[in-house]
mmCIF file with all atom_site columns, C-alpha atoms in Angstrom:
data_model
loop_
_atom_site.group_PDB
_atom_site.id
_atom_site.type_symbol
_atom_site.label_atom_id
_atom_site.label_alt_id
_atom_site.label_comp_id
_atom_site.label_asym_id
_atom_site.label_entity_id
_atom_site.label_seq_id
_atom_site.pdbx_PDB_ins_code
_atom_site.Cartn_x
_atom_site.Cartn_y
_atom_site.Cartn_z
_atom_site.occupancy
_atom_site.B_iso_or_equiv
_atom_site.pdbx_formal_charge
_atom_site.auth_seq_id
_atom_site.auth_comp_id
_atom_site.auth_asym_id
_atom_site.auth_atom_id
_atom_site.pdbx_PDB_model_num
ATOM 1   C CA . GLN Y 1 1   ? -0.009  -0.051 -0.092  1.00 0.00 ? 86  GLN Y CA 1
ATOM 2   C CA . LYS Y 1 2   ? 1.269   3.507  -1.103  1.00 0.00 ? 87  LYS Y CA 1
ATOM 3   C CA . GLU Y 1 3   ? 1.611   5.710  2.144   1.00 0.00 ? 88  GLU Y CA 1
ATOM 4   C CA . VAL Y 1 4   ? -0.006  8.485  -0.028  1.00 0.00 ? 89  VAL Y CA 1
ATOM 5   C CA . GLU Y 1 5   ? -2.650  7.810  -2.369  1.00 0.00 ? 90  GLU Y CA 1
ATOM 6   C CA . GLN Y 1 6   ? -4.633  9.813  -4.960  1.00 0.00 ? 91  GLN Y CA 1
ATOM 7   C CA . ASN Y 1 7   ? -6.895  9.053  -7.868  1.00 0.00 ? 92  ASN Y CA 1
ATOM 8   C CA . SER Y 1 8   ? -4.654  9.907  -11.155 1.00 0.00 ? 93  SER Y CA 1
ATOM 9   C CA . GLY Y 1 9   ? -7.707  11.171 -12.893 1.00 0.00 ? 94  GLY Y CA 1
ATOM 10  C CA . PRO Y 1 10  ? -8.241  12.817 -15.208 1.00 0.00 ? 95  PRO Y CA 1
ATOM 11  C CA . LEU Y 1 11  ? -11.269 14.688 -13.095 1.00 0.00 ? 96  LEU Y CA 1
ATOM 12  C CA . SER Y 1 12  ? -13.333 17.065 -15.530 1.00 0.00 ? 97  SER Y CA 1
ATOM 13  C CA . VAL Y 1 13  ? -15.508 19.646 -13.942 1.00 0.00 ? 98  VAL Y CA 1
ATOM 14  C CA . PRO Y 1 14  ? -17.417 22.618 -15.754 1.00 0.00 ? 99  PRO Y CA 1
ATOM 15  C CA . GLU Y 1 15  ? -16.233 26.026 -15.229 1.00 0.00 ? 100 GLU Y CA 1
ATOM 16  C CA . GLY Y 1 16  ? -17.822 27.370 -12.274 1.00 0.00 ? 101 GLY Y CA 1
ATOM 17  C CA . ALA Y 1 17  ? -18.501 23.953 -10.642 1.00 0.00 ? 102 ALA Y CA 1
ATOM 18  C CA . ILE Y 1 18  ? -16.703 22.708 -7.180  1.00 0.00 ? 103 ILE Y CA 1
ATOM 19  C CA . ALA Y 1 19  ? -13.887 20.464 -8.055  1.00 0.00 ? 104 ALA Y CA 1
ATOM 20  C CA . SER Y 1 20  ? -13.207 18.082 -5.167  1.00 0.00 ? 105 SER Y CA 1
ATOM 21  C CA . LEU Y 1 21  ? -9.952  16.414 -4.998  1.00 0.00 ? 106 LEU Y CA 1
ATOM 22  C CA . ASN Y 1 22  ? -9.207  13.504 -2.514  1.00 0.00 ? 107 ASN Y CA 1
ATOM 23  C CA . CYS Y 1 23  ? -6.366  11.934 -0.823  1.00 0.00 ? 108 CYS Y CA 1
ATOM 24  C CA . THR Y 1 24  ? -5.874  9.056  1.427   1.00 0.00 ? 109 THR Y CA 1
ATOM 25  C CA . TYR Y 1 25  ? -2.481  8.373  3.486   1.00 0.00 ? 110 TYR Y CA 1
ATOM 26  C CA . SER Y 1 26  ? -1.820  5.342  5.658   1.00 0.00 ? 111 SER Y CA 1
ATOM 27  C CA . ASP Y 1 27  ? 0.480   6.241  8.431   1.00 0.00 ? 112 ASP Y CA 1
ATOM 28  C CA . ARG Y 1 28  ? -1.568  7.294  11.384  1.00 0.00 ? 113 ARG Y CA 1
ATOM 29  C CA . GLY Y 1 29  ? 1.044   9.380  13.023  1.00 0.00 ? 114 GLY Y CA 1
ATOM 30  C CA . SER Y 1 30  ? 0.954   12.037 10.082  1.00 0.00 ? 115 SER Y CA 1
ATOM 31  C CA . GLN Y 1 31  ? 0.180   15.265 11.325  1.00 0.00 ? 116 GLN Y CA 1
ATOM 32  C CA . SER Y 1 32  ? 0.814   17.534 8.419   1.00 0.00 ? 117 SER Y CA 1
ATOM 33  C CA . PHE Y 1 33  ? -0.466  17.535 5.056   1.00 0.00 ? 118 PHE Y CA 1
ATOM 34  C CA . PHE Y 1 34  ? 0.050   20.083 2.118   1.00 0.00 ? 119 PHE Y CA 1
ATOM 35  C CA . TRP Y 1 35  ? -1.349  20.510 -1.508  1.00 0.00 ? 120 TRP Y CA 1
ATOM 36  C CA . TYR Y 1 36  ? 0.598   21.440 -4.670  1.00 0.00 ? 121 TYR Y CA 1
ATOM 37  C CA . ARG Y 1 37  ? -0.241  22.432 -7.794  1.00 0.00 ? 122 ARG Y CA 1
ATOM 38  C CA . GLN Y 1 38  ? 1.607   21.678 -10.864 1.00 0.00 ? 123 GLN Y CA 1
ATOM 39  C CA . TYR Y 1 39  ? 0.992   22.960 -14.211 1.00 0.00 ? 124 TYR Y CA 1
ATOM 40  C CA . SER Y 1 40  ? 2.260   20.979 -17.193 1.00 0.00 ? 125 SER Y CA 1
ATOM 41  C CA . GLY Y 1 41  ? 6.186   21.466 -17.824 1.00 0.00 ? 126 GLY Y CA 1
ATOM 42  C CA . LYS Y 1 42  ? 6.266   23.382 -14.442 1.00 0.00 ? 127 LYS Y CA 1
ATOM 43  C CA . SER Y 1 43  ? 7.424   22.612 -10.857 1.00 0.00 ? 128 SER Y CA 1
ATOM 44  C CA . PRO Y 1 44  ? 5.089   22.041 -7.965  1.00 0.00 ? 129 PRO Y CA 1
ATOM 45  C CA . GLU Y 1 45  ? 3.689   25.099 -5.951  1.00 0.00 ? 130 GLU Y CA 1
ATOM 46  C CA . LEU Y 1 46  ? 2.590   25.004 -2.699  1.00 0.00 ? 131 LEU Y CA 1
ATOM 47  C CA . ILE Y 1 47  ? -1.261  26.238 -2.504  1.00 0.00 ? 132 ILE Y CA 1
ATOM 48  C CA . MET Y 1 48  ? -2.895  24.857 0.653   1.00 0.00 ? 133 MET Y CA 1
ATOM 49  C CA . PHE Y 1 49  ? -1.371  23.161 4.281   1.00 0.00 ? 134 PHE Y CA 1
ATOM 50  C CA . ILE Y 1 50  ? -3.534  22.107 7.059   1.00 0.00 ? 135 ILE Y CA 1
ATOM 51  C CA . TYR Y 1 51  ? -2.457  20.426 10.447  1.00 0.00 ? 136 TYR Y CA 1
ATOM 52  C CA . SER Y 1 52  ? -5.776  20.009 12.387  1.00 0.00 ? 137 SER Y CA 1
ATOM 53  C CA . ASN Y 1 53  ? -8.909  18.057 11.732  1.00 0.00 ? 138 ASN Y CA 1
ATOM 54  C CA . GLY Y 1 54  ? -11.653 20.119 10.062  1.00 0.00 ? 139 GLY Y CA 1
ATOM 55  C CA . ASP Y 1 55  ? -11.707 22.673 7.349   1.00 0.00 ? 140 ASP Y CA 1
ATOM 56  C CA . LYS Y 1 56  ? -9.445  25.699 6.130   1.00 0.00 ? 141 LYS Y CA 1
ATOM 57  C CA . GLU Y 1 57  ? -10.169 27.860 3.562   1.00 0.00 ? 142 GLU Y CA 1
ATOM 58  C CA . ASP Y 1 58  ? -7.906  30.236 1.424   1.00 0.00 ? 143 ASP Y CA 1
ATOM 59  C CA . GLY Y 1 59  ? -9.868  32.215 -1.118  1.00 0.00 ? 144 GLY Y CA 1
ATOM 60  C CA . ARG Y 1 60  ? -11.460 29.808 -3.697  1.00 0.00 ? 145 ARG Y CA 1
ATOM 61  C CA . PHE Y 1 61  ? -9.336  26.712 -2.083  1.00 0.00 ? 146 PHE Y CA 1
ATOM 62  C CA . THR Y 1 62  ? -10.750 24.936 0.952   1.00 0.00 ? 147 THR Y CA 1
ATOM 63  C CA . ALA Y 1 63  ? -8.794  21.961 2.499   1.00 0.00 ? 148 ALA Y CA 1
ATOM 64  C CA . GLN Y 1 64  ? -10.464 19.335 4.658   1.00 0.00 ? 149 GLN Y CA 1
ATOM 65  C CA . LEU Y 1 65  ? -8.727  17.039 6.981   1.00 0.00 ? 150 LEU Y CA 1
ATOM 66  C CA . ASN Y 1 66  ? -10.291 13.784 8.516   1.00 0.00 ? 151 ASN Y CA 1
ATOM 67  C CA . LYS Y 1 67  ? -7.563  12.021 10.700  1.00 0.00 ? 152 LYS Y CA 1
ATOM 68  C CA . ALA Y 1 68  ? -9.963  9.057  11.803  1.00 0.00 ? 153 ALA Y CA 1
ATOM 69  C CA . SER Y 1 69  ? -10.571 8.263  8.218   1.00 0.00 ? 154 SER Y CA 1
ATOM 70  C CA . GLN Y 1 70  ? -7.047  9.414  7.251   1.00 0.00 ? 155 GLN Y CA 1
ATOM 71  C CA . TYR Y 1 71  ? -8.464  11.291 4.197   1.00 0.00 ? 156 TYR Y CA 1
ATOM 72  C CA . VAL Y 1 72  ? -7.505  14.500 3.079   1.00 0.00 ? 157 VAL Y CA 1
ATOM 73  C CA . SER Y 1 73  ? -9.206  16.700 0.205   1.00 0.00 ? 158 SER Y CA 1
ATOM 74  C CA . LEU Y 1 74  ? -8.822  19.609 -1.802  1.00 0.00 ? 159 LEU Y CA 1
ATOM 75  C CA . LEU Y 1 75  ? -12.070 22.057 -2.528  1.00 0.00 ? 160 LEU Y CA 1
ATOM 76  C CA . ILE Y 1 76  ? -12.107 24.538 -5.500  1.00 0.00 ? 161 ILE Y CA 1
ATOM 77  C CA . ARG Y 1 77  ? -14.830 26.489 -6.001  1.00 0.00 ? 162 ARG Y CA 1
ATOM 78  C CA . ASP Y 1 78  ? -15.914 28.460 -8.863  1.00 0.00 ? 163 ASP Y CA 1
ATOM 79  C CA . SER Y 1 79  ? -13.282 26.452 -10.745 1.00 0.00 ? 164 SER Y CA 1
ATOM 80  C CA . GLN Y 1 80  ? -11.534 28.417 -13.554 1.00 0.00 ? 165 GLN Y CA 1
ATOM 81  C CA . PRO Y 1 81  ? -9.663  27.075 -17.068 1.00 0.00 ? 166 PRO Y CA 1
ATOM 82  C CA . SER Y 1 82  ? -6.768  28.492 -14.920 1.00 0.00 ? 167 SER Y CA 1
ATOM 83  C CA . ASP Y 1 83  ? -7.175  25.746 -12.295 1.00 0.00 ? 168 ASP Y CA 1
ATOM 84  C CA . SER Y 1 84  ? -6.464  22.990 -15.093 1.00 0.00 ? 169 SER Y CA 1
ATOM 85  C CA . ALA Y 1 85  ? -3.266  21.243 -13.449 1.00 0.00 ? 170 ALA Y CA 1
ATOM 86  C CA . THR Y 1 86  ? -2.104  18.397 -11.601 1.00 0.00 ? 171 THR Y CA 1
ATOM 87  C CA . TYR Y 1 87  ? -2.823  18.525 -7.743  1.00 0.00 ? 172 TYR Y CA 1
ATOM 88  C CA . LEU Y 1 88  ? -0.245  16.786 -5.393  1.00 0.00 ? 173 LEU Y CA 1
ATOM 89  C CA . CYS Y 1 89  ? -1.060  15.623 -2.236  1.00 0.00 ? 174 CYS Y CA 1
ATOM 90  C CA . ALA Y 1 90  ? 1.803   15.565 0.490   1.00 0.00 ? 175 ALA Y CA 1
ATOM 91  C CA . ALA Y 1 91  ? 2.392   14.047 4.146   1.00 0.00 ? 176 ALA Y CA 1
ATOM 92  C CA . PHE Y 1 92  ? 5.081   14.061 6.740   1.00 0.00 ? 177 PHE Y CA 1
ATOM 93  C CA . THR Y 1 93  ? 5.213   10.215 7.263   1.00 0.00 ? 178 THR Y CA 1
ATOM 94  C CA . GLY Y 1 94  ? 7.712   7.756  9.452   1.00 0.00 ? 179 GLY Y CA 1
ATOM 95  C CA . GLY Y 1 95  ? 7.371   9.835  12.416  1.00 0.00 ? 180 GLY Y CA 1
ATOM 96  C CA . GLY Y 1 96  ? 10.272  12.200 10.990  1.00 0.00 ? 181 GLY Y CA 1
ATOM 97  C CA . ASN Y 1 97  ? 10.889  14.983 8.398   1.00 0.00 ? 182 ASN Y CA 1
ATOM 98  C CA . LYS Y 1 98  ? 9.914   12.833 5.325   1.00 0.00 ? 183 LYS Y CA 1
ATOM 99  C CA . LEU Y 1 99  ? 7.417   14.464 3.109   1.00 0.00 ? 184 LEU Y CA 1
ATOM 100 C CA . THR Y 1 100 ? 5.840   11.867 0.951   1.00 0.00 ? 185 THR Y CA 1
ATOM 101 C CA . PHE Y 1 101 ? 3.778   12.594 -2.307  1.00 0.00 ? 186 PHE Y CA 1
ATOM 102 C CA . GLY Y 1 102 ? 1.057   11.087 -3.892  1.00 0.00 ? 187 GLY Y CA 1
ATOM 103 C CA . THR Y 1 103 ? 1.327   10.816 -7.574  1.00 0.00 ? 188 THR Y CA 1
ATOM 104 C CA . GLY Y 1 104 ? -1.296  13.455 -8.197  1.00 0.00 ? 189 GLY Y CA 1
ATOM 105 C CA . THR Y 1 105 ? -4.679  13.943 -9.865  1.00 0.00 ? 190 THR Y CA 1
ATOM 106 C CA . GLN Y 1 106 ? -5.156  16.089 -13.279 1.00 0.00 ? 191 GLN Y CA 1
ATOM 107 C CA . LEU Y 1 107 ? -7.812  18.290 -12.987 1.00 0.00 ? 192 LEU Y CA 1
ATOM 108 C CA . LYS Y 1 108 ? -9.543  19.651 -16.356 1.00 0.00 ? 193 LYS Y CA 1
ATOM 109 C CA . VAL Y 1 109 ? -11.787 22.596 -16.204 1.00 0.00 ? 194 VAL Y CA 1
ATOM 110 C CA . GLU Y 1 110 ? -14.000 22.850 -18.907 1.00 0.00 ? 195 GLU Y CA 1
ATOM 111 C CA . LEU Y 1 111 ? -15.468 25.840 -20.729 1.00 0.00 ? 196 LEU Y CA 1
ATOM 112 C CA . ASP F 2 1   ? 9.768   34.061 -0.675  1.00 0.00 ? 228 ASP F CA 1
ATOM 113 C CA . VAL F 2 2   ? 11.714  31.096 -0.673  1.00 0.00 ? 229 VAL F CA 1
ATOM 114 C CA . LYS F 2 3   ? 13.778  30.991 -3.528  1.00 0.00 ? 230 LYS F CA 1
ATOM 115 C CA . VAL F 2 4   ? 15.220  27.504 -5.116  1.00 0.00 ? 231 VAL F CA 1
ATOM 116 C CA . THR F 2 5   ? 17.341  28.141 -7.966  1.00 0.00 ? 232 THR F CA 1
ATOM 117 C CA . GLN F 2 6   ? 18.365  25.169 -10.385 1.00 0.00 ? 233 GLN F CA 1
ATOM 118 C CA . SER F 2 7   ? 20.878  26.168 -13.115 1.00 0.00 ? 234 SER F CA 1
ATOM 119 C CA . SER F 2 8   ? 19.651  25.270 -16.431 1.00 0.00 ? 235 SER F CA 1
ATOM 120 C CA . ARG F 2 9   ? 15.914  24.897 -17.644 1.00 0.00 ? 236 ARG F CA 1
ATOM 121 C CA . TYR F 2 10  ? 17.000  22.301 -20.216 1.00 0.00 ? 237 TYR F CA 1
ATOM 122 C CA . LEU F 2 11  ? 20.058  20.578 -20.906 1.00 0.00 ? 238 LEU F CA 1
ATOM 123 C CA . VAL F 2 12  ? 21.074  17.911 -23.411 1.00 0.00 ? 239 VAL F CA 1
ATOM 124 C CA . LYS F 2 13  ? 23.559  15.486 -22.958 1.00 0.00 ? 240 LYS F CA 1
ATOM 125 C CA . ARG F 2 14  ? 25.347  12.489 -24.740 1.00 0.00 ? 241 ARG F CA 1
ATOM 126 C CA . THR F 2 15  ? 25.335  8.948  -23.256 1.00 0.00 ? 242 THR F CA 1
ATOM 127 C CA . GLY F 2 16  ? 28.336  8.495  -21.033 1.00 0.00 ? 243 GLY F CA 1
ATOM 128 C CA . GLU F 2 17  ? 28.730  11.961 -20.384 1.00 0.00 ? 244 GLU F CA 1
ATOM 129 C CA . LYS F 2 18  ? 29.423  13.241 -16.458 1.00 0.00 ? 245 LYS F CA 1
ATOM 130 C CA . VAL F 2 19  ? 26.324  15.498 -15.924 1.00 0.00 ? 246 VAL F CA 1
ATOM 131 C CA . PHE F 2 20  ? 26.314  18.126 -13.202 1.00 0.00 ? 247 PHE F CA 1
ATOM 132 C CA . LEU F 2 21  ? 22.799  19.698 -12.156 1.00 0.00 ? 248 LEU F CA 1
ATOM 133 C CA . GLU F 2 22  ? 23.266  22.541 -9.352  1.00 0.00 ? 249 GLU F CA 1
ATOM 134 C CA . CYS F 2 23  ? 20.712  23.788 -7.152  1.00 0.00 ? 250 CYS F CA 1
ATOM 135 C CA . VAL F 2 24  ? 21.118  26.647 -4.911  1.00 0.00 ? 251 VAL F CA 1
ATOM 136 C CA . GLN F 2 25  ? 18.804  28.092 -1.834  1.00 0.00 ? 252 GLN F CA 1
ATOM 137 C CA . ASP F 2 26  ? 18.770  31.336 -0.757  1.00 0.00 ? 253 ASP F CA 1
ATOM 138 C CA . MET F 2 27  ? 17.160  30.520 2.764   1.00 0.00 ? 254 MET F CA 1
ATOM 139 C CA . ASP F 2 28  ? 19.485  29.020 5.605   1.00 0.00 ? 255 ASP F CA 1
ATOM 140 C CA . HIS F 2 29  ? 17.541  25.703 5.124   1.00 0.00 ? 256 HIS F CA 1
ATOM 141 C CA . GLU F 2 30  ? 19.255  22.289 6.532   1.00 0.00 ? 257 GLU F CA 1
ATOM 142 C CA . ASN F 2 31  ? 17.156  20.249 4.075   1.00 0.00 ? 258 ASN F CA 1
ATOM 143 C CA . MET F 2 32  ? 17.517  19.759 0.659   1.00 0.00 ? 259 MET F CA 1
ATOM 144 C CA . PHE F 2 33  ? 16.257  17.099 -1.917  1.00 0.00 ? 260 PHE F CA 1
ATOM 145 C CA . TRP F 2 34  ? 16.627  15.886 -5.552  1.00 0.00 ? 261 TRP F CA 1
ATOM 146 C CA . TYR F 2 35  ? 13.542  14.239 -7.211  1.00 0.00 ? 262 TYR F CA 1
ATOM 147 C CA . ARG F 2 36  ? 12.978  13.182 -10.766 1.00 0.00 ? 263 ARG F CA 1
ATOM 148 C CA . GLN F 2 37  ? 9.441   13.288 -12.524 1.00 0.00 ? 264 GLN F CA 1
ATOM 149 C CA . ASP F 2 38  ? 8.413   10.981 -15.240 1.00 0.00 ? 265 ASP F CA 1
ATOM 150 C CA . PRO F 2 39  ? 4.914   10.673 -16.739 1.00 0.00 ? 266 PRO F CA 1
ATOM 151 C CA . GLY F 2 40  ? 2.565   8.458  -14.657 1.00 0.00 ? 267 GLY F CA 1
ATOM 152 C CA . LEU F 2 41  ? 5.445   7.593  -12.000 1.00 0.00 ? 268 LEU F CA 1
ATOM 153 C CA . GLY F 2 42  ? 5.114   10.867 -9.798  1.00 0.00 ? 269 GLY F CA 1
ATOM 154 C CA . LEU F 2 43  ? 7.794   12.333 -8.116  1.00 0.00 ? 270 LEU F CA 1
ATOM 155 C CA . ARG F 2 44  ? 10.762  9.654  -7.192  1.00 0.00 ? 271 ARG F CA 1
ATOM 156 C CA . LEU F 2 45  ? 13.456  10.458 -4.426  1.00 0.00 ? 272 LEU F CA 1
ATOM 157 C CA . ILE F 2 46  ? 16.871  10.390 -5.760  1.00 0.00 ? 273 ILE F CA 1
ATOM 158 C CA . TYR F 2 47  ? 18.787  11.723 -2.590  1.00 0.00 ? 274 TYR F CA 1
ATOM 159 C CA . PHE F 2 48  ? 18.596  14.074 0.193   1.00 0.00 ? 275 PHE F CA 1
ATOM 160 C CA . SER F 2 49  ? 20.729  15.901 2.304   1.00 0.00 ? 276 SER F CA 1
ATOM 161 C CA . TYR F 2 50  ? 20.154  17.152 5.933   1.00 0.00 ? 277 TYR F CA 1
ATOM 162 C CA . ASP F 2 51  ? 23.286  19.015 6.550   1.00 0.00 ? 278 ASP F CA 1
ATOM 163 C CA . VAL F 2 52  ? 26.570  20.038 4.800   1.00 0.00 ? 279 VAL F CA 1
ATOM 164 C CA . LYS F 2 53  ? 28.532  17.330 3.848   1.00 0.00 ? 280 LYS F CA 1
ATOM 165 C CA . MET F 2 54  ? 25.711  14.820 4.692   1.00 0.00 ? 281 MET F CA 1
ATOM 166 C CA . LYS F 2 55  ? 23.836  12.772 2.362   1.00 0.00 ? 282 LYS F CA 1
ATOM 167 C CA . GLU F 2 56  ? 21.250  10.043 2.381   1.00 0.00 ? 283 GLU F CA 1
ATOM 168 C CA . LYS F 2 57  ? 20.017  7.707  -0.381  1.00 0.00 ? 284 LYS F CA 1
ATOM 169 C CA . GLY F 2 58  ? 16.227  7.976  -1.403  1.00 0.00 ? 285 GLY F CA 1
ATOM 170 C CA . ASP F 2 59  ? 14.247  5.757  -3.263  1.00 0.00 ? 286 ASP F CA 1
ATOM 171 C CA . ILE F 2 60  ? 16.077  5.550  -6.963  1.00 0.00 ? 287 ILE F CA 1
ATOM 172 C CA . PRO F 2 61  ? 19.954  6.305  -5.992  1.00 0.00 ? 288 PRO F CA 1
ATOM 173 C CA . GLU F 2 62  ? 21.502  4.130  -8.498  1.00 0.00 ? 289 GLU F CA 1
ATOM 174 C CA . GLY F 2 63  ? 23.420  5.921  -11.215 1.00 0.00 ? 290 GLY F CA 1
ATOM 175 C CA . TYR F 2 64  ? 23.364  9.283  -9.218  1.00 0.00 ? 291 TYR F CA 1
ATOM 176 C CA . SER F 2 65  ? 25.532  10.714 -6.536  1.00 0.00 ? 292 SER F CA 1
ATOM 177 C CA . VAL F 2 66  ? 25.387  14.295 -4.826  1.00 0.00 ? 293 VAL F CA 1
ATOM 178 C CA . SER F 2 67  ? 27.523  16.708 -3.333  1.00 0.00 ? 294 SER F CA 1
ATOM 179 C CA . ARG F 2 68  ? 26.732  19.301 -0.502  1.00 0.00 ? 295 ARG F CA 1
ATOM 180 C CA . GLU F 2 69  ? 29.862  20.937 0.469   1.00 0.00 ? 296 GLU F CA 1
ATOM 181 C CA . LYS F 2 70  ? 28.070  24.402 1.346   1.00 0.00 ? 297 LYS F CA 1
ATOM 182 C CA . LYS F 2 71  ? 24.562  24.752 3.097   1.00 0.00 ? 298 LYS F CA 1
ATOM 183 C CA . GLU F 2 72  ? 23.457  26.894 0.230   1.00 0.00 ? 299 GLU F CA 1
ATOM 184 C CA . ARG F 2 73  ? 23.924  24.411 -2.764  1.00 0.00 ? 300 ARG F CA 1
ATOM 185 C CA . PHE F 2 74  ? 22.848  20.754 -3.396  1.00 0.00 ? 301 PHE F CA 1
ATOM 186 C CA . SER F 2 75  ? 24.591  19.401 -6.690  1.00 0.00 ? 302 SER F CA 1
ATOM 187 C CA . LEU F 2 76  ? 23.104  16.009 -8.319  1.00 0.00 ? 303 LEU F CA 1
ATOM 188 C CA . ILE F 2 77  ? 25.941  14.270 -10.435 1.00 0.00 ? 304 ILE F CA 1
ATOM 189 C CA . LEU F 2 78  ? 25.043  11.791 -13.542 1.00 0.00 ? 305 LEU F CA 1
ATOM 190 C CA . GLU F 2 79  ? 28.307  9.721  -13.122 1.00 0.00 ? 306 GLU F CA 1
ATOM 191 C CA . SER F 2 80  ? 27.723  8.173  -16.641 1.00 0.00 ? 307 SER F CA 1
ATOM 192 C CA . ALA F 2 81  ? 24.799  9.420  -18.658 1.00 0.00 ? 308 ALA F CA 1
ATOM 193 C CA . SER F 2 82  ? 22.527  6.855  -19.811 1.00 0.00 ? 309 SER F CA 1
ATOM 194 C CA . THR F 2 83  ? 18.818  7.304  -21.885 1.00 0.00 ? 310 THR F CA 1
ATOM 195 C CA . ASN F 2 84  ? 16.752  6.054  -19.159 1.00 0.00 ? 311 ASN F CA 1
ATOM 196 C CA . GLN F 2 85  ? 17.876  9.057  -17.288 1.00 0.00 ? 312 GLN F CA 1
ATOM 197 C CA . THR F 2 86  ? 16.052  11.553 -19.578 1.00 0.00 ? 313 THR F CA 1
ATOM 198 C CA . SER F 2 87  ? 13.680  12.944 -17.213 1.00 0.00 ? 314 SER F CA 1
ATOM 199 C CA . MET F 2 88  ? 12.473  16.234 -15.416 1.00 0.00 ? 315 MET F CA 1
ATOM 200 C CA . TYR F 2 89  ? 14.883  16.788 -12.207 1.00 0.00 ? 316 TYR F CA 1
ATOM 201 C CA . LEU F 2 90  ? 13.731  18.961 -9.523  1.00 0.00 ? 317 LEU F CA 1
ATOM 202 C CA . CYS F 2 91  ? 15.502  20.110 -6.327  1.00 0.00 ? 318 CYS F CA 1
ATOM 203 C CA . ALA F 2 92  ? 13.680  21.279 -3.469  1.00 0.00 ? 319 ALA F CA 1
ATOM 204 C CA . ASN F 2 93  ? 14.496  22.783 0.023   1.00 0.00 ? 320 ASN F CA 1
ATOM 205 C CA . GLN F 2 94  ? 12.937  22.484 3.329   1.00 0.00 ? 321 GLN F CA 1
ATOM 206 C CA . GLY F 2 95  ? 12.803  23.747 6.860   1.00 0.00 ? 322 GLY F CA 1
ATOM 207 C CA . VAL F 2 96  ? 12.033  21.966 9.768   1.00 0.00 ? 323 VAL F CA 1
ATOM 208 C CA . ASN F 2 97  ? 8.504   20.725 9.780   1.00 0.00 ? 324 ASN F CA 1
ATOM 209 C CA . GLN F 2 98  ? 7.741   22.888 7.063   1.00 0.00 ? 325 GLN F CA 1
ATOM 210 C CA . PRO F 2 99  ? 6.952   22.433 3.867   1.00 0.00 ? 326 PRO F CA 1
ATOM 211 C CA . GLN F 2 100 ? 9.214   21.642 0.499   1.00 0.00 ? 327 GLN F CA 1
ATOM 212 C CA . HIS F 2 101 ? 9.879   24.419 -2.098  1.00 0.00 ? 328 HIS F CA 1
ATOM 213 C CA . PHE F 2 102 ? 10.936  23.489 -5.479  1.00 0.00 ? 329 PHE F CA 1
ATOM 214 C CA . GLY F 2 103 ? 13.032  25.034 -8.499  1.00 0.00 ? 330 GLY F CA 1
ATOM 215 C CA . ASP F 2 104 ? 11.822  25.478 -11.575 1.00 0.00 ? 331 ASP F CA 1
ATOM 216 C CA . GLY F 2 105 ? 12.961  21.896 -12.614 1.00 0.00 ? 332 GLY F CA 1
ATOM 217 C CA . THR F 2 106 ? 15.576  20.646 -15.042 1.00 0.00 ? 333 THR F CA 1
ATOM 218 C CA . ARG F 2 107 ? 14.449  18.980 -18.401 1.00 0.00 ? 334 ARG F CA 1
ATOM 219 C CA . LEU F 2 108 ? 17.309  16.922 -18.918 1.00 0.00 ? 335 LEU F CA 1
ATOM 220 C CA . SER F 2 109 ? 17.437  14.747 -22.176 1.00 0.00 ? 336 SER F CA 1
ATOM 221 C CA . ILE F 2 110 ? 20.378  12.302 -22.765 1.00 0.00 ? 337 ILE F CA 1
ATOM 222 C CA . LEU F 2 111 ? 20.883  11.039 -26.291 1.00 0.00 ? 338 LEU F CA 1
#
């Protein structure tokens, strides 16, 4: 079992809709979670982080964490074509400073 | 803003050449990382370093070595380049319990 798992997609949503990206993790000791956005041919860019159970909102982005279910999600409201990218979920695993990445979910926002 | 600078965006080398990829950070972070990223395989950790002159193997170290003579600089070395090392190479730095920040990446082609 991979430590951080994501559906590779592509996830297609119409412009203006809510995009929901999901991530599960296997290490119950993981405390910190991160979402990166990666445009084609570019490097990953940090967009959100969450440490506590519940929701964290930043503009059109909401990160959700459920430690009991070992589940992290990223919601993008009012999706725009410029949101089309691959979204990487990451978590500190192994009780240390090692950041483990999922393989990413490709999001396509269609006009 | 955290700045991680990779020396080349695009690089073309020949099989058997010794290749150096340079990465410089402008923060005083101890942790630096080298990844490669290939379609469908996600980010794969090659080597990382937690301090000057210190290095640790990641998940795919074969065919690579690294050098960290100064805190701000972390170099990846392909001892004898092969075509299967054609890839996007990403350098990242990380503060203690902080997310990783990536450079722009080097797209390396081995002919």
